Short mmCIF file of C-alpha atoms in Angstrom, two decimals:
data_model
loop_
_atom_site.label_atom_id
_atom_site.label_comp_id
_atom_site.label_asym_id
_atom_site.label_seq_id
_atom_site.Cartn_x
_atom_site.Cartn_y
_atom_site.Cartn_z
CA MET A 1 216.91 178.49 304.50
CA SER A 2 216.43 175.35 302.55
CA ILE A 3 213.35 176.76 300.89
CA PHE A 4 215.17 179.85 299.80
CA VAL A 5 217.98 177.81 298.40
CA ARG A 6 215.60 175.67 296.47
CA ARG A 7 213.94 178.76 295.02
CA THR A 8 217.20 180.22 294.00
CA SER A 9 218.23 176.90 292.53
CA CYS A 10 215.05 176.86 290.57
CA ARG A 11 215.67 180.37 289.46
CA ARG A 12 219.21 179.46 288.50
CA ARG A 13 218.06 176.46 286.56
CA SER A 14 215.53 178.43 284.59
CA PRO A 15 218.00 179.93 282.13
CA PRO A 16 219.06 176.53 280.86
CA VAL A 17 215.40 175.84 280.26
CA LEU A 18 215.17 179.04 278.28
CA SER A 19 218.29 178.15 276.49
CA VAL A 20 216.87 174.77 275.68
CA ALA A 21 213.72 176.47 274.51
CA CYS A 22 215.72 178.90 272.49
CA HIS A 23 217.72 176.07 271.16
CA PHE A 24 214.56 174.23 270.40
CA PHE A 25 213.12 177.33 268.72
CA SER A 26 216.27 177.81 266.77
CA SER A 27 216.23 174.20 265.69
CA SER A 28 212.58 174.53 264.73
CA THR A 29 213.35 177.60 262.66
CA ALA A 30 216.14 175.71 261.09
CA ALA A 31 213.76 172.90 260.37
CA THR A 32 211.30 175.31 258.92
CA THR A 33 213.94 176.83 256.74
CA THR A 34 215.10 173.44 255.60
CA THR A 35 211.58 172.47 254.55
CA PHE A 36 211.91 174.78 251.58
CA SER A 37 215.09 173.11 250.54
CA ILE A 38 214.11 169.51 251.03
CA PRO A 39 215.99 167.36 248.58
CA THR A 40 214.11 165.27 246.08
CA SER A 41 215.23 162.10 247.88
CA SER A 42 213.43 162.98 251.07
CA ASN A 43 212.32 160.23 253.47
CA LEU A 44 208.93 161.89 254.07
CA TYR A 45 207.51 160.17 251.00
CA ASP A 46 208.33 156.82 252.62
CA LYS A 47 206.92 157.64 256.07
CA TYR A 48 203.55 158.97 254.91
CA PRO A 49 201.13 157.19 252.56
CA PHE A 50 200.36 160.47 250.81
CA LYS A 51 201.41 160.59 247.15
CA PRO A 52 201.71 164.04 245.64
CA PRO A 53 200.24 164.71 242.17
CA LEU A 54 202.40 164.76 239.10
CA SER A 55 202.37 168.54 239.00
CA LEU A 56 204.24 168.72 242.39
CA ARG A 57 206.90 166.24 241.53
CA GLN A 58 210.25 167.55 240.52
CA ASN A 59 211.04 164.88 237.98
CA PRO A 60 207.86 163.19 236.85
CA LYS A 61 208.04 160.35 234.44
CA PRO A 62 208.10 161.57 230.85
CA ASN A 63 204.75 161.12 229.10
CA PRO A 64 205.13 160.04 225.48
CA LYS A 65 201.78 161.60 224.57
CA SER A 66 202.45 165.06 225.89
CA PRO A 67 200.53 168.09 224.60
CA THR A 68 203.73 169.55 223.23
CA ASP A 69 204.15 166.59 220.93
CA ASN A 70 200.51 166.76 219.85
CA LYS A 71 200.99 170.29 218.56
CA THR A 72 203.45 169.07 216.01
CA THR A 73 201.49 165.99 214.96
CA LYS A 74 197.96 167.44 215.12
CA LYS A 75 196.59 168.78 211.83
CA GLN A 76 196.07 172.51 211.91
CA LYS A 77 192.56 173.76 211.25
CA PRO A 78 192.39 175.69 207.97
CA SER A 79 191.67 179.40 208.26
CA TYR A 80 188.11 180.54 207.64
CA ARG A 81 187.31 181.64 204.11
CA PRO A 82 183.89 183.14 203.34
CA GLN A 83 181.95 181.74 200.44
CA SER A 84 182.62 183.55 197.19
CA SER A 85 181.34 183.16 193.68
CA LEU A 86 184.88 183.80 192.44
CA ASP A 87 186.17 180.61 194.05
CA ARG A 88 185.82 178.02 191.31
CA ALA A 89 187.69 175.25 193.21
CA GLY A 90 189.29 173.93 190.03
CA ALA A 91 186.07 173.93 187.97
CA LYS A 92 186.38 174.39 184.22
CA PRO A 93 185.19 177.67 182.66
CA LEU A 94 181.71 177.79 181.17
CA ARG A 95 181.30 177.43 177.46
CA SER A 96 178.42 179.20 175.74
CA ASP A 97 177.49 178.53 172.12
CA LEU A 98 175.41 181.68 171.67
CA PRO A 99 176.39 183.21 168.31
CA PHE A 100 176.84 186.83 169.37
CA ASP A 101 179.26 188.96 171.36
CA PHE A 102 178.55 189.35 175.07
CA ARG A 103 178.10 192.99 176.08
CA PHE A 104 176.79 194.65 179.19
CA SER A 105 174.05 196.46 177.21
CA TYR A 106 172.94 195.48 173.72
CA THR A 107 170.73 198.52 173.08
CA GLU A 108 172.88 201.31 174.56
CA SER A 109 176.16 200.36 172.90
CA ASP A 110 177.07 200.55 169.23
CA PRO A 111 179.65 198.01 168.01
CA SER A 112 180.56 200.27 165.07
CA VAL A 113 181.79 203.06 167.38
CA ARG A 114 185.25 202.31 168.69
CA PRO A 115 186.29 203.76 172.07
CA ILE A 116 189.42 205.86 172.41
CA GLY A 117 190.40 204.41 175.80
CA LEU A 118 189.45 202.28 178.79
CA ARG A 119 188.71 203.44 182.33
CA GLU A 120 189.94 200.24 183.99
CA PRO A 121 192.12 197.21 183.21
CA LYS A 122 190.60 194.43 181.18
CA TYR A 123 188.99 192.61 184.11
CA SER A 124 186.29 190.26 182.89
CA PRO A 125 182.92 191.05 184.58
CA PHE A 126 182.13 187.33 184.40
CA GLY A 127 184.84 186.61 186.96
CA PRO A 128 188.30 185.07 186.60
CA ASP A 129 188.35 181.76 184.71
CA ARG A 130 184.55 181.54 184.54
CA LEU A 131 184.09 181.96 180.79
CA ASN A 132 186.01 180.64 177.84
CA ARG A 133 185.85 184.00 176.07
CA ILE A 134 188.36 186.82 176.25
CA TRP A 135 187.16 190.16 177.59
CA THR A 136 188.44 192.99 175.40
CA GLY A 137 187.35 195.79 177.74
CA VAL A 138 184.12 196.38 175.76
CA CYS A 139 182.74 192.92 174.97
CA ALA A 140 183.47 189.20 174.99
CA PRO A 141 183.50 188.29 171.28
CA ALA A 142 182.17 184.99 170.04
CA VAL A 143 185.23 184.55 167.83
CA ASN A 144 188.84 184.77 168.88
CA PRO A 145 189.89 188.44 168.68
CA ARG A 146 193.31 187.38 167.42
CA VAL A 147 191.66 186.08 164.26
CA GLU A 148 190.95 189.06 162.02
CA SER A 149 187.55 187.89 160.81
CA VAL A 150 185.66 191.12 161.59
CA GLU A 151 186.61 194.44 160.08
CA ASP A 152 185.31 198.01 160.47
CA GLY A 153 183.02 197.03 163.36
CA LYS A 154 180.93 194.72 161.17
CA GLU A 155 179.76 191.42 162.57
CA ASP A 156 180.68 188.14 160.99
CA SER A 157 178.03 187.05 158.48
CA LYS A 158 178.27 183.45 159.70
CA LEU A 159 177.12 184.42 163.19
CA GLU A 160 174.14 186.32 161.80
CA GLU A 161 173.09 183.36 159.66
CA LYS A 162 173.46 181.01 162.63
CA ARG A 163 171.22 183.21 164.79
CA LYS A 164 168.62 183.36 162.05
CA THR A 165 168.49 179.57 161.64
CA MET A 166 168.30 179.03 165.42
CA ARG A 167 165.46 181.55 165.72
CA ASP A 168 163.49 179.98 162.86
CA ASN A 169 163.84 176.52 164.38
CA ILE A 170 162.64 177.71 167.80
CA LEU A 171 159.72 179.82 166.58
CA GLY A 172 158.28 177.21 164.25
CA GLU A 173 155.01 178.04 162.50
CA PRO A 174 153.63 181.56 162.99
CA LEU A 175 150.83 182.10 165.48
CA THR A 176 147.25 182.52 164.41
CA ASN A 177 145.27 185.58 165.44
CA ALA A 178 143.33 183.59 168.02
CA GLU A 179 146.47 182.12 169.58
CA ARG A 180 148.15 185.51 169.68
CA LYS A 181 145.22 187.18 171.41
CA VAL A 182 144.99 184.40 173.98
CA LEU A 183 148.68 184.82 174.85
CA VAL A 184 148.30 188.59 175.04
CA ASP A 185 145.28 188.24 177.33
CA ARG A 186 147.30 186.03 179.70
CA CYS A 187 149.93 188.76 180.07
CA GLN A 188 147.54 191.42 181.37
CA ARG A 189 147.96 192.97 184.79
CA HIS A 190 144.79 191.42 186.16
CA ARG A 191 146.01 187.97 185.06
CA THR A 192 149.66 187.92 186.09
CA LYS A 193 152.21 190.05 187.90
CA ARG A 194 155.15 188.67 185.96
CA GLN A 195 156.94 191.57 184.31
CA ILE A 196 160.46 192.60 183.33
CA ASN A 197 161.39 196.28 183.60
CA LEU A 198 163.81 197.66 181.01
CA GLY A 199 165.40 200.85 182.34
CA ARG A 200 168.18 203.30 181.50
CA ASP A 201 170.75 200.55 180.85
CA GLY A 202 168.53 199.03 178.16
CA LEU A 203 168.66 195.33 177.35
CA THR A 204 171.47 194.08 179.59
CA HIS A 205 173.18 190.72 179.38
CA ASN A 206 171.76 189.38 182.65
CA MET A 207 168.27 190.31 181.49
CA LEU A 208 168.48 187.51 178.91
CA ASN A 209 168.65 185.03 181.76
CA ASP A 210 165.61 186.64 183.41
CA ILE A 211 163.59 186.30 180.20
CA HIS A 212 164.39 182.59 179.94
CA ASN A 213 163.43 182.14 183.60
CA HIS A 214 160.02 183.66 182.86
CA TRP A 215 159.63 181.49 179.76
CA LYS A 216 160.05 178.46 181.98
CA HIS A 217 156.62 179.13 183.52
CA ALA A 218 154.76 180.91 180.70
CA GLU A 219 154.86 181.04 176.92
CA ALA A 220 155.02 184.85 176.82
CA VAL A 221 156.42 187.54 179.11
CA ARG A 222 155.48 191.20 179.54
CA ILE A 223 158.31 193.76 179.24
CA LYS A 224 157.92 197.40 180.24
CA CYS A 225 160.41 199.83 178.67
CA MET A 226 161.14 203.15 180.38
CA GLY A 227 163.63 205.96 180.08
CA VAL A 228 166.42 206.44 177.56
CA PRO A 229 166.00 203.25 175.46
CA THR A 230 162.44 204.25 174.46
CA VAL A 231 163.85 206.97 172.17
CA ASP A 232 164.64 204.20 169.66
CA MET A 233 162.05 201.48 170.19
CA LYS A 234 162.88 199.87 166.87
CA ASN A 235 166.35 199.04 168.15
CA VAL A 236 164.93 197.67 171.42
CA CYS A 237 162.52 195.35 169.60
CA ALA A 238 165.20 194.22 167.13
CA GLN A 239 167.71 193.42 169.88
CA LEU A 240 165.12 191.53 171.95
CA GLU A 241 164.19 189.30 169.04
CA ASP A 242 167.80 188.85 167.93
CA LYS A 243 169.30 187.95 171.32
CA THR A 244 166.44 185.90 172.81
CA PHE A 245 165.30 184.19 169.54
CA GLY A 246 161.71 185.14 170.46
CA LYS A 247 158.94 187.07 168.73
CA ILE A 248 157.18 190.26 169.81
CA ILE A 249 153.45 189.65 169.42
CA LEU A 250 152.19 192.96 170.83
CA ARG A 251 153.57 196.44 171.32
CA HIS A 252 151.75 199.42 172.80
CA CYS A 253 154.03 202.40 173.49
CA GLY A 254 156.65 201.05 175.91
CA LEU A 255 154.87 197.76 176.71
CA LEU A 256 155.90 194.62 174.86
CA VAL A 257 154.80 190.99 174.90
CA LEU A 258 157.61 188.62 173.92
CA TYR A 259 156.67 185.10 172.77
CA ARG A 260 159.14 182.24 173.21
CA GLY A 261 158.17 180.11 170.16
CA ARG A 262 156.40 176.83 169.48
CA ASN A 263 159.48 174.61 169.63
CA TYR A 264 161.02 176.21 172.71
CA SER A 265 162.07 173.76 175.43
CA PRO A 266 163.14 175.04 178.89
CA LYS A 267 165.40 172.00 179.29
CA LYS A 268 167.33 172.98 176.16
CA ARG A 269 167.68 176.66 177.01
CA PRO A 270 171.06 178.18 176.09
CA ILE A 271 173.83 178.60 178.63
CA ILE A 272 174.00 182.28 179.62
CA PRO A 273 176.89 183.10 182.00
CA LEU A 274 176.02 185.94 184.36
CA MET A 275 177.99 189.13 184.83
CA LEU A 276 179.05 189.57 188.45
CA TRP A 277 179.41 193.36 188.26
CA LYS A 278 178.83 196.25 185.89
CA PRO A 279 181.96 197.11 183.91
CA HIS A 280 183.03 200.73 183.56
CA GLU A 281 182.04 202.37 180.31
CA PRO A 282 184.98 203.02 177.97
CA VAL A 283 186.02 206.52 176.91
CA TYR A 284 184.34 207.70 173.70
CA PRO A 285 184.98 210.90 171.68
CA ARG A 286 183.32 214.06 172.96
CA LEU A 287 179.77 214.67 171.81
CA ILE A 288 180.05 218.45 171.75
CA LYS A 289 183.11 220.00 170.20
CA THR A 290 184.57 223.41 170.96
CA THR A 291 183.48 224.72 167.57
CA ILE A 292 180.74 223.32 165.37
CA ASP A 293 181.95 222.03 162.02
CA GLY A 294 181.66 224.74 159.40
CA LEU A 295 181.29 227.60 161.90
CA SER A 296 183.70 229.92 163.62
CA ILE A 297 184.13 230.29 167.37
CA GLU A 298 182.03 233.48 167.47
CA GLU A 299 179.21 231.89 165.47
CA THR A 300 179.26 228.83 167.75
CA LYS A 301 178.98 231.01 170.87
CA GLU A 302 176.11 232.95 169.33
CA ILE A 303 174.19 229.79 168.42
CA ARG A 304 174.62 228.38 171.95
CA LYS A 305 173.42 231.62 173.51
CA LYS A 306 170.48 231.79 171.14
CA GLY A 307 169.61 228.13 171.65
CA LEU A 308 169.28 228.50 175.42
CA ALA A 309 166.85 231.40 174.87
CA VAL A 310 164.55 229.42 172.55
CA PRO A 311 161.30 228.27 174.21
CA PRO A 312 161.46 224.55 175.07
CA LEU A 313 159.84 222.08 172.75
CA THR A 314 158.93 219.70 175.58
CA LYS A 315 159.98 218.72 179.08
CA LEU A 316 161.06 215.14 179.62
CA ALA A 317 159.86 213.29 182.71
CA LYS A 318 162.12 210.93 184.60
CA ASN A 319 161.74 207.29 183.49
CA GLY A 320 159.10 208.29 180.97
CA TYR A 321 158.29 207.19 177.45
CA TYR A 322 160.23 209.13 174.80
CA GLY A 323 159.10 207.29 171.68
CA SER A 324 157.54 210.42 170.12
CA LEU A 325 160.60 212.63 170.69
CA VAL A 326 162.25 212.01 167.29
CA PRO A 327 159.19 212.97 165.16
CA MET A 328 158.60 216.01 167.38
CA VAL A 329 162.13 217.29 166.71
CA ARG A 330 161.78 216.63 162.99
CA ASP A 331 158.53 218.57 162.83
CA ALA A 332 160.07 221.44 164.81
CA PHE A 333 162.98 221.68 162.37
CA LEU A 334 160.49 222.54 159.62
CA VAL A 335 159.89 225.88 161.36
CA ASN A 336 162.91 226.60 163.59
CA GLU A 337 166.57 225.89 163.10
CA LEU A 338 167.21 225.48 166.85
CA VAL A 339 165.31 223.19 169.23
CA ARG A 340 165.62 223.10 173.01
CA ILE A 341 164.47 220.18 175.18
CA ASP A 342 164.09 220.69 178.92
CA CYS A 343 165.69 217.84 180.91
CA GLN A 344 165.57 219.18 184.46
CA GLY A 345 165.45 216.37 187.00
CA LEU A 346 167.16 213.80 184.73
CA GLU A 347 170.56 212.29 185.28
CA LYS A 348 173.39 213.89 183.34
CA SER A 349 174.25 210.60 181.67
CA ASP A 350 170.62 210.14 180.62
CA TYR A 351 170.14 213.34 178.66
CA LYS A 352 173.59 212.92 177.12
CA LYS A 353 172.51 209.53 175.77
CA ILE A 354 169.25 211.06 174.54
CA GLY A 355 171.20 213.75 172.69
CA CYS A 356 173.44 211.12 171.13
CA LYS A 357 170.40 209.19 169.88
CA LEU A 358 168.82 212.37 168.47
CA ARG A 359 172.03 213.15 166.63
CA ASP A 360 171.89 209.80 164.83
CA LEU A 361 168.14 209.41 164.32
CA VAL A 362 166.94 212.91 163.34
CA PRO A 363 169.82 213.70 162.25
CA CYS A 364 171.02 216.96 163.80
CA VAL A 365 173.99 218.75 165.37
CA LEU A 366 174.40 218.90 169.14
CA VAL A 367 175.00 222.42 170.40
CA THR A 368 175.15 222.25 174.23
CA PHE A 369 174.04 220.40 177.37
CA ASN A 370 174.34 223.39 179.72
CA LYS A 371 171.71 224.05 182.43
CA GLU A 372 170.22 220.55 181.97
CA GLN A 373 169.04 221.42 178.47
CA ILE A 374 169.49 219.67 175.13
CA VAL A 375 169.99 222.18 172.33
CA VAL A 376 170.20 220.80 168.78
CA TRP A 377 170.75 222.58 165.47
CA ARG A 378 169.42 221.34 162.17
CA GLY A 379 172.49 222.49 160.19
CA LYS A 380 172.99 224.67 157.16
CA ASN A 381 171.81 222.35 154.41
CA TYR A 382 168.88 220.67 156.19
CA LYS A 383 166.56 218.47 154.17
CA PRO A 384 163.52 216.87 155.84
CA THR A 385 163.43 213.08 155.68
CA LYS A 386 160.57 211.63 153.68
CA GLU A 387 160.79 208.08 154.94
CA ASP A 388 160.85 207.33 158.64
CA ASN A 389 162.76 204.13 159.28
CA HIS A 390 164.01 204.84 162.79
CA PHE A 391 160.99 204.46 165.04
CA HIS A 392 157.79 202.47 165.38
CA THR A 393 154.29 203.76 165.69
CA ASP A 394 152.74 203.69 169.14
CA ARG A 395 150.86 200.51 168.33
CA ASP A 396 151.93 197.94 165.73
CA PRO A 397 149.46 195.64 163.94
CA PHE A 398 150.50 192.05 164.59
CA ASP A 399 147.41 190.37 163.13
CA ASN A 400 148.03 187.91 160.37
CA GLN A 401 145.97 189.07 157.41
CA LEU A 402 146.40 185.77 155.62
CA ASN A 403 144.93 183.78 158.47
CA ASP A 404 141.39 182.52 157.83
CA LEU A 405 140.78 181.06 161.29
CA VAL A 406 139.69 184.43 162.63
CA GLY A 407 137.53 186.73 160.56
CA GLY A 408 139.31 189.91 161.65
CA PRO A 409 138.98 192.57 164.33
CA GLU A 410 135.20 192.89 163.89
CA GLU A 411 134.60 189.22 164.71
CA TRP A 412 137.00 189.46 167.68
CA GLU A 413 135.15 192.50 169.04
CA SER A 414 131.78 190.80 168.65
CA SER A 415 133.06 187.75 170.51
CA ASN A 416 134.23 190.00 173.36
CA GLY A 417 130.84 191.63 173.88
CA GLY A 418 129.37 193.52 170.96
CA GLY A 419 131.74 196.07 169.53
CA LYS A 420 133.74 196.81 172.70
CA SER A 421 137.50 196.97 172.55
CA SER A 422 139.39 193.99 173.85
CA SER A 423 140.46 193.89 177.48
CA SER A 424 144.10 193.60 176.46
CA GLN A 425 144.10 197.00 174.75
CA GLN A 426 142.31 198.61 177.68
CA ASP A 427 144.78 197.20 180.20
CA PHE A 428 147.82 198.18 178.19
CA GLN A 429 146.47 201.70 177.66
CA SER A 430 145.66 202.20 181.31
CA GLU A 431 149.04 200.84 182.41
CA ASP A 432 150.92 203.12 180.03
CA ASP A 433 148.96 206.18 181.16
CA GLU A 434 149.96 205.56 184.76
#
């Protein structure tokens, strides 16, 4: 009986144990719950040697050099700006003493013809604040446009005289025949590859800088002319000599040799500001009118229809040499009153410029540009011109007849190998034929 009582007593005492355990579990849960809400002044920091990092502390000591303060005091990095030629960084504008107006093309623009409008605002192609000249939309004049010193498209006589004196001082004494032929021989294709190509835009402003760069390494430079400017080679040669202050010592068709002069110094070359882009061409009056002057509408339509049916005088090749076009049209006008020139494959702007040059050089009346054709009419009262002052021959004689150092072309041929033509003429002929 005692054993049974003890067992029952043990069984009866077990619930208090469970209650204690439950109480203990409840207290432990309470402890666990209170761990999340431990106050900042807990005694655990004093009992254990562990020191939490600053990130776990509720109230760390304020750091005077905090990153938030550095953002206000640190200098901000400037934003990236790509390099640009328009950024002058406070530099003064260039000043050029060249005594002529700066144009995009000196051979394909006529100062006497005034445009009727502009296609864009007067933005200077030299860039903002890069040149001390005012851009008028067509050119940058050497004189102030507010001063009325030039009238009716004529250039100031003082500028022309200044260019002439500068050119005479640079050229110095004229070359002898021997010196000229030596310079020409150095400019052949088998001697040098240095060459400047003159295309549909003619003599551009930036091309002047290229010529002076070539003159830095050689006394003469070879220039090959192609396309529209070759219709009037006299104008091309005149503008080259006038704007570069040089001298053309040889010309064969579209090939020129430009000499820099005896007194030329590369260190004293003129300041030539470069154009950063090509300006838009201004608006000029129409080349072909609705009715031809002196004719009615019906007569104009009949002439245009008849002109397109006329057999073509010639067909122009792209980027070819058109130096013989003006005399061909003049000779054709002796027989026919209408002349048609086939321009298939050429740019529209190219054969329009060719027609404009023919109108001024022949002279003649433009009829139509339809179907890539140039049709010109000689007019009612046509009179053939006796003197031809508008174009050069294919080859100009540059020998100095007064020079006694060289006996003439016969002595030069004998020195080159017994009556054979000089190598310079052969090279220029072969290059032009290609």
